[in-house]
Structures are given as C-alpha cells and as structure tokens.
Amino acid sequence: MEPVAYDKHIKQVLIAQEEIAEAIRQAGRQISTWYDGRPILLVSILKGAFVFLADLCRAVTVPCEIGFMCAKSYYQGTESSGMVSITMDLEQDISQYHVVIVEDIIDTGRTLRDVVALLRERNPLSLRVVTLLDKPCRRKVEFEADMALFTISDHFVIGYGLDCAEQYRNLPYIAEYDTAVDAEN
Ligand code: IMP
Ligand code: MG
C-alpha cells in the first residue's frame, strides 16, 4: 500500500498539547475537591474519551476506579446519525459508586442524554458529567455537562482521542478537520 500524507486533513491546531495538559490539571483539582476523599468511578465513553480519561485519572487525587462503556452515535464521516446504541456496557454495579462520566465531546447532546438516563436508572450514589470539549451551538437536545474544559464553535475536530472515520485519534493536540481536502479529490 502507498504511504498516505497523514496530516493532509489538519486545517489548524485549535488546542495545543500544553493547553490541554493545564486544563486537565485544573479539572483534576476540581474533581478531587468535589468528592473530598470519597471514592469515585470514572466512566469513559469509548472510543473517543480514552485519551482524556488516561490523563484525567492521573490528575485526580481521590481514590478512583475506572469503567468503560461503548456508545456509538456516529456512522462514517462527520454527520451524526441521530441514533445512539450502547455496544459495550459497564461491568460495575454503580449503585455503590459516585460516578463521573468522562466524555470527549458534546455535540448534539444525544449520546449523553441517553447514557445519563440509562445510568440514572441504576441509582448511583451520585452522577456527574465531565467533557473535554463542548459544542453548544450544535445541540439538538437540551444537555449541559457539570464541567466542560473547552467550548468550541462549529468545527469538526480530530486528535487527542477524537477521530474522523477512525483516523487521527493519536494526534497529541486537537485540530480542525479539513473537509475541503476530500472535496478536491
Ligand atoms: P452527540 O451525541 O451528537 O453529542 O455526539 C457525541 C459523539 O459524537 C462524541 O462522543 C464523539 O464521539 C462524536 N463527535 C461529535 N463531534 C465530533 C467532532 O467534532 N469530532 C469527532 N467526533 C465527534
Ligand atoms: Mg465519544
């Protein structure tokens, strides 16, 4: 197979590595203050939030366990399908936990609306949502996180766990995806 230019869709870097790192240090302090020594369960929504979770859990100083769920809301490309399905569920009984959902980005709000409704039915001790990115201008359903590290405008973004058709999750920063490149080809 021919090697491909891996950076051809990177239009601009929106949030640099060091900015992300500093925001996560602050978020870790805030979460540790919220729970004040009480143990928590950080629930990462795969796949997009795996990088954020890995850094955020190391910035938290309360006892913490990790859980994973897989919620799929996107087909290929940059448009939401409007349908959310849980393709992998948590193994923990969350009625024993203070739960913090760790998400990469809130776009239409549908994924978290559905995930939060599902987890609330299981009666956790408490439930909060922390998202790395928030695109409030794109909301289709009402939803607000307890903490959003960055608010961005209507860009499709890649990197730091976020993908476009499964590519670019390994970029260490957050970049704007260049859709014009595909239109040219
Ligand atoms: P929502 O259900 O529309 O809020 O979408 C949430 C999910 O869509 C996120 O967890 C991401 O996986 C994906 N998503 C939304 N916006 C973007 C983006 O700009 N880049 C990459 N993935 C995105
Ligand atoms: Mg996601």
mmCIF file of C-alpha atoms and ligand atoms in Angstrom:
data_model
loop_
_atom_site.group_PDB
_atom_site.id
_atom_site.type_symbol
_atom_site.label_atom_id
_atom_site.label_comp_id
_atom_site.label_asym_id
_atom_site.label_seq_id
_atom_site.Cartn_x
_atom_site.Cartn_y
_atom_site.Cartn_z
ATOM 1 C CA MET A 1 0.000 0.000 0.000
ATOM 2 C CA GLU A 2 1.223 3.531 -0.806
ATOM 3 C CA PRO A 3 2.058 5.651 2.257
ATOM 4 C CA VAL A 4 -0.525 8.451 2.742
ATOM 5 C CA ALA A 5 0.081 12.028 3.866
ATOM 6 C CA TYR A 6 -1.220 11.683 7.407
ATOM 7 C CA ASP A 7 -1.513 15.382 8.086
ATOM 8 C CA LYS A 8 -3.422 16.381 4.983
ATOM 9 C CA HIS A 9 -6.730 16.879 6.844
ATOM 10 C CA ILE A 10 -5.273 19.063 9.592
ATOM 11 C CA LYS A 11 -6.556 22.562 8.840
ATOM 12 C CA GLN A 12 -5.299 24.196 12.021
ATOM 13 C CA VAL A 13 -4.385 23.287 15.570
ATOM 14 C CA LEU A 14 -7.213 24.531 17.798
ATOM 15 C CA ILE A 15 -5.949 23.441 21.223
ATOM 16 C CA ALA A 16 -2.268 22.757 21.827
ATOM 17 C CA GLN A 17 -0.891 19.917 23.957
ATOM 18 C CA GLU A 18 0.189 22.173 26.833
ATOM 19 C CA GLU A 19 -3.212 23.917 26.957
ATOM 20 C CA ILE A 20 -4.908 20.537 27.264
ATOM 21 C CA ALA A 21 -2.464 19.453 29.976
ATOM 22 C CA GLU A 22 -3.065 22.610 32.031
ATOM 23 C CA ALA A 23 -6.864 22.337 31.721
ATOM 24 C CA ILE A 24 -6.674 18.710 32.894
ATOM 25 C CA ARG A 25 -4.560 19.648 35.924
ATOM 26 C CA GLN A 26 -7.271 22.152 36.918
ATOM 27 C CA ALA A 27 -10.087 19.673 36.216
ATOM 28 C CA GLY A 28 -8.339 17.042 38.356
ATOM 29 C CA ARG A 29 -8.131 19.516 41.246
ATOM 30 C CA GLN A 30 -11.818 20.433 40.844
ATOM 31 C CA ILE A 31 -12.960 16.796 40.793
ATOM 32 C CA SER A 32 -10.813 15.989 43.844
ATOM 33 C CA THR A 33 -12.440 18.929 45.675
ATOM 34 C CA TRP A 34 -15.974 17.822 44.702
ATOM 35 C CA TYR A 35 -15.512 14.352 46.211
ATOM 36 C CA ASP A 36 -13.227 15.301 49.098
ATOM 37 C CA GLY A 37 -11.640 11.876 49.637
ATOM 38 C CA ARG A 38 -14.718 9.801 48.718
ATOM 39 C CA PRO A 39 -14.001 7.090 46.151
ATOM 40 C CA ILE A 40 -15.306 7.608 42.623
ATOM 41 C CA LEU A 41 -15.859 5.613 39.449
ATOM 42 C CA LEU A 42 -14.661 7.347 36.286
ATOM 43 C CA VAL A 43 -16.692 6.031 33.359
ATOM 44 C CA SER A 44 -15.158 6.617 29.977
ATOM 45 C CA ILE A 45 -17.290 6.564 26.859
ATOM 46 C CA LEU A 46 -15.290 4.717 24.220
ATOM 47 C CA LYS A 47 -13.698 5.148 21.992
ATOM 48 C CA GLY A 48 -13.206 8.905 21.831
ATOM 49 C CA ALA A 49 -12.669 9.542 25.536
ATOM 50 C CA PHE A 50 -9.882 7.017 26.156
ATOM 51 C CA VAL A 51 -7.017 9.524 25.866
ATOM 52 C CA PHE A 52 -8.772 12.123 28.030
ATOM 53 C CA LEU A 53 -9.564 9.509 30.682
ATOM 54 C CA ALA A 54 -5.952 8.327 30.775
ATOM 55 C CA ASP A 55 -4.712 11.839 31.549
ATOM 56 C CA LEU A 56 -7.639 12.920 33.749
ATOM 57 C CA CYS A 57 -7.427 9.901 36.076
ATOM 58 C CA ARG A 58 -3.792 10.780 36.800
ATOM 59 C CA ALA A 59 -4.775 14.343 37.725
ATOM 60 C CA VAL A 60 -7.334 13.169 40.314
ATOM 61 C CA THR A 61 -6.213 12.642 43.905
ATOM 62 C CA VAL A 62 -9.265 10.838 45.356
ATOM 63 C CA PRO A 63 -9.453 7.009 45.295
ATOM 64 C CA CYS A 64 -10.758 6.087 41.886
ATOM 65 C CA GLU A 65 -11.840 3.126 39.802
ATOM 66 C CA ILE A 66 -12.191 3.074 36.034
ATOM 67 C CA GLY A 67 -15.058 1.744 33.939
ATOM 68 C CA PHE A 68 -15.728 1.626 30.208
ATOM 69 C CA MET A 69 -18.836 1.869 28.095
ATOM 70 C CA CYS A 70 -19.076 1.994 24.363
ATOM 71 C CA ALA A 71 -21.753 4.249 22.890
ATOM 72 C CA LYS A 72 -21.930 4.660 19.156
ATOM 73 C CA SER A 73 -23.608 7.714 17.730
ATOM 74 C CA TYR A 74 -21.734 8.269 14.503
ATOM 75 C CA TYR A 75 -21.626 6.462 11.246
ATOM 76 C CA GLN A 76 -18.624 7.179 8.964
ATOM 77 C CA GLY A 77 -17.875 10.803 8.227
ATOM 78 C CA THR A 78 -18.749 13.945 10.103
ATOM 79 C CA GLU A 79 -22.540 13.815 10.497
ATOM 80 C CA SER A 80 -24.426 12.410 13.461
ATOM 81 C CA SER A 81 -26.787 9.551 12.723
ATOM 82 C CA GLY A 82 -29.132 10.672 15.486
ATOM 83 C CA MET A 83 -29.181 7.137 16.860
ATOM 84 C CA VAL A 84 -27.276 6.060 19.945
ATOM 85 C CA SER A 85 -26.625 2.444 20.807
ATOM 86 C CA ILE A 86 -24.713 1.022 23.759
ATOM 87 C CA THR A 87 -22.419 -1.604 22.255
ATOM 88 C CA MET A 88 -20.481 -2.380 25.448
ATOM 89 C CA ASP A 89 -21.785 -1.898 28.976
ATOM 90 C CA LEU A 90 -20.134 -1.291 32.347
ATOM 91 C CA GLU A 91 -19.252 -4.302 34.472
ATOM 92 C CA GLN A 92 -19.687 -2.478 37.817
ATOM 93 C CA ASP A 93 -22.896 -2.275 39.851
ATOM 94 C CA ILE A 94 -22.953 1.526 40.028
ATOM 95 C CA SER A 95 -25.394 1.726 42.961
ATOM 96 C CA GLN A 96 -22.263 1.590 45.145
ATOM 97 C CA TYR A 97 -20.427 4.442 43.398
ATOM 98 C CA HIS A 98 -20.159 8.183 42.906
ATOM 99 C CA VAL A 99 -19.987 8.140 39.112
ATOM 100 C CA VAL A 100 -18.239 10.652 36.862
ATOM 101 C CA ILE A 101 -18.902 10.185 33.156
ATOM 102 C CA VAL A 102 -15.836 11.210 31.153
ATOM 103 C CA GLU A 103 -16.673 12.213 27.573
ATOM 104 C CA ASP A 104 -14.617 13.598 24.702
ATOM 105 C CA ILE A 105 -17.132 15.997 23.173
ATOM 106 C CA ILE A 106 -20.778 17.013 23.395
ATOM 107 C CA ASP A 107 -22.214 17.791 20.006
ATOM 108 C CA THR A 108 -25.968 17.233 19.514
ATOM 109 C CA GLY A 109 -26.210 16.052 23.145
ATOM 110 C CA ARG A 110 -27.976 12.792 22.210
ATOM 111 C CA THR A 111 -25.254 10.396 23.351
ATOM 112 C CA LEU A 112 -25.015 11.806 26.848
ATOM 113 C CA ARG A 113 -28.744 12.292 27.217
ATOM 114 C CA ASP A 114 -29.188 8.571 26.577
ATOM 115 C CA VAL A 115 -26.183 7.420 28.615
ATOM 116 C CA VAL A 116 -27.129 9.598 31.602
ATOM 117 C CA ALA A 117 -30.751 8.374 31.502
ATOM 118 C CA LEU A 118 -29.529 4.778 31.437
ATOM 119 C CA LEU A 119 -27.079 5.228 34.325
ATOM 120 C CA ARG A 120 -29.567 7.174 36.467
ATOM 121 C CA GLU A 121 -31.952 4.211 36.327
ATOM 122 C CA ARG A 122 -29.244 2.199 38.089
ATOM 123 C CA ASN A 123 -29.257 4.566 41.100
ATOM 124 C CA PRO A 124 -25.621 5.606 41.512
ATOM 125 C CA LEU A 125 -24.751 7.427 44.769
ATOM 126 C CA SER A 126 -24.279 10.499 42.545
ATOM 127 C CA LEU A 127 -23.661 11.233 38.877
ATOM 128 C CA ARG A 128 -21.693 14.000 37.173
ATOM 129 C CA VAL A 129 -20.547 14.572 33.595
ATOM 130 C CA VAL A 130 -17.132 15.957 32.635
ATOM 131 C CA THR A 131 -16.416 16.637 28.976
ATOM 132 C CA LEU A 132 -13.194 17.718 27.334
ATOM 133 C CA LEU A 133 -14.964 19.676 24.587
ATOM 134 C CA ASP A 134 -18.379 21.235 24.225
ATOM 135 C CA LYS A 135 -20.011 22.478 21.008
ATOM 136 C CA PRO A 136 -23.150 24.128 22.429
ATOM 137 C CA CYS A 137 -24.075 25.693 19.078
ATOM 138 C CA ARG A 138 -24.748 22.194 17.696
ATOM 139 C CA ARG A 139 -27.210 20.996 20.356
ATOM 140 C CA LYS A 140 -30.313 19.184 19.188
ATOM 141 C CA VAL A 141 -31.423 18.130 22.672
ATOM 142 C CA GLU A 142 -31.005 20.037 25.923
ATOM 143 C CA PHE A 143 -27.917 18.854 27.759
ATOM 144 C CA GLU A 144 -25.323 20.510 29.973
ATOM 145 C CA ALA A 145 -22.198 18.950 31.465
ATOM 146 C CA ASP A 146 -21.142 19.647 35.055
ATOM 147 C CA MET A 147 -17.742 20.578 33.656
ATOM 148 C CA ALA A 148 -16.531 21.356 30.118
ATOM 149 C CA LEU A 149 -12.802 22.019 29.753
ATOM 150 C CA PHE A 150 -13.112 23.825 26.395
ATOM 151 C CA THR A 151 -16.037 25.328 24.498
ATOM 152 C CA ILE A 152 -15.546 25.388 20.732
ATOM 153 C CA SER A 153 -17.552 26.699 17.789
ATOM 154 C CA ASP A 154 -18.925 24.653 14.915
ATOM 155 C CA HIS A 155 -15.760 22.837 13.763
ATOM 156 C CA PHE A 156 -15.368 19.113 13.212
ATOM 157 C CA VAL A 157 -12.321 18.298 15.327
ATOM 158 C CA ILE A 158 -9.808 15.451 15.427
ATOM 159 C CA GLY A 159 -6.997 14.368 17.707
ATOM 160 C CA TYR A 160 -6.486 13.574 21.394
ATOM 161 C CA GLY A 161 -8.835 10.582 21.059
ATOM 162 C CA LEU A 162 -11.266 12.132 18.567
ATOM 163 C CA ASP A 163 -11.476 10.591 15.137
ATOM 164 C CA CYS A 164 -12.735 11.031 11.639
ATOM 165 C CA ALA A 165 -13.565 7.590 10.216
ATOM 166 C CA GLU A 166 -11.304 6.078 12.929
ATOM 167 C CA GLN A 167 -8.214 8.067 11.926
ATOM 168 C CA TYR A 168 -6.300 10.799 13.805
ATOM 169 C CA ARG A 169 -7.107 9.669 17.371
ATOM 170 C CA ASN A 170 -3.358 9.615 18.090
ATOM 171 C CA LEU A 171 -2.678 13.295 17.415
ATOM 172 C CA PRO A 172 -1.447 14.807 20.703
ATOM 173 C CA TYR A 173 -3.411 18.056 20.151
ATOM 174 C CA ILE A 174 -6.909 18.993 18.947
ATOM 175 C CA ALA A 175 -7.151 20.156 15.371
ATOM 176 C CA GLU A 176 -9.808 21.303 12.970
ATOM 177 C CA TYR A 177 -10.520 18.690 10.296
ATOM 178 C CA ASP A 178 -10.262 19.997 6.755
ATOM 179 C CA THR A 179 -13.266 18.747 4.797
ATOM 180 C CA ALA A 180 -12.248 20.736 1.681
ATOM 181 C CA VAL A 181 -9.367 18.277 1.043
ATOM 182 C CA ASP A 182 -11.820 15.458 0.244
ATOM 183 C CA ALA A 183 -13.931 17.692 -1.983
ATOM 184 C CA GLU A 184 -10.816 18.486 -4.081
ATOM 185 C CA ASN A 185 -10.026 14.796 -4.699
HETATM 186 P P1 IMP B 1 -23.568 13.760 20.232
HETATM 187 O O1 IMP B 1 -24.381 12.552 20.597
HETATM 188 O O2 IMP B 1 -24.023 14.383 18.955
HETATM 189 O O3 IMP B 1 -23.431 14.777 21.335
HETATM 190 O O4 IMP B 1 -22.151 13.250 19.811
HETATM 191 C C1 IMP B 1 -21.250 12.835 20.642
HETATM 192 C C2 IMP B 1 -20.239 11.944 19.976
HETATM 193 O O5 IMP B 1 -20.037 12.230 18.588
HETATM 194 C C3 IMP B 1 -18.917 12.239 20.637
HETATM 195 O O6 IMP B 1 -18.748 11.423 21.750
HETATM 196 C C4 IMP B 1 -17.932 11.965 19.524
HETATM 197 O O7 IMP B 1 -17.560 10.604 19.548
HETATM 198 C C5 IMP B 1 -18.679 12.282 18.257
HETATM 199 N N1 IMP B 1 -18.339 13.660 17.777
HETATM 200 C C6 IMP B 1 -19.094 14.783 17.867
HETATM 201 N N2 IMP B 1 -18.452 15.844 17.348
HETATM 202 C C7 IMP B 1 -17.267 15.392 16.920
HETATM 203 C C8 IMP B 1 -16.127 16.039 16.305
HETATM 204 O O8 IMP B 1 -16.079 17.249 16.043
HETATM 205 N N3 IMP B 1 -15.082 15.224 16.034
HETATM 206 C C9 IMP B 1 -15.068 13.880 16.297
HETATM 207 N N4 IMP B 1 -16.089 13.252 16.890
HETATM 208 C C10 IMP B 1 -17.196 13.989 17.189
HETATM 209 MG MG MG B 2 -17.445 9.940 22.149
#
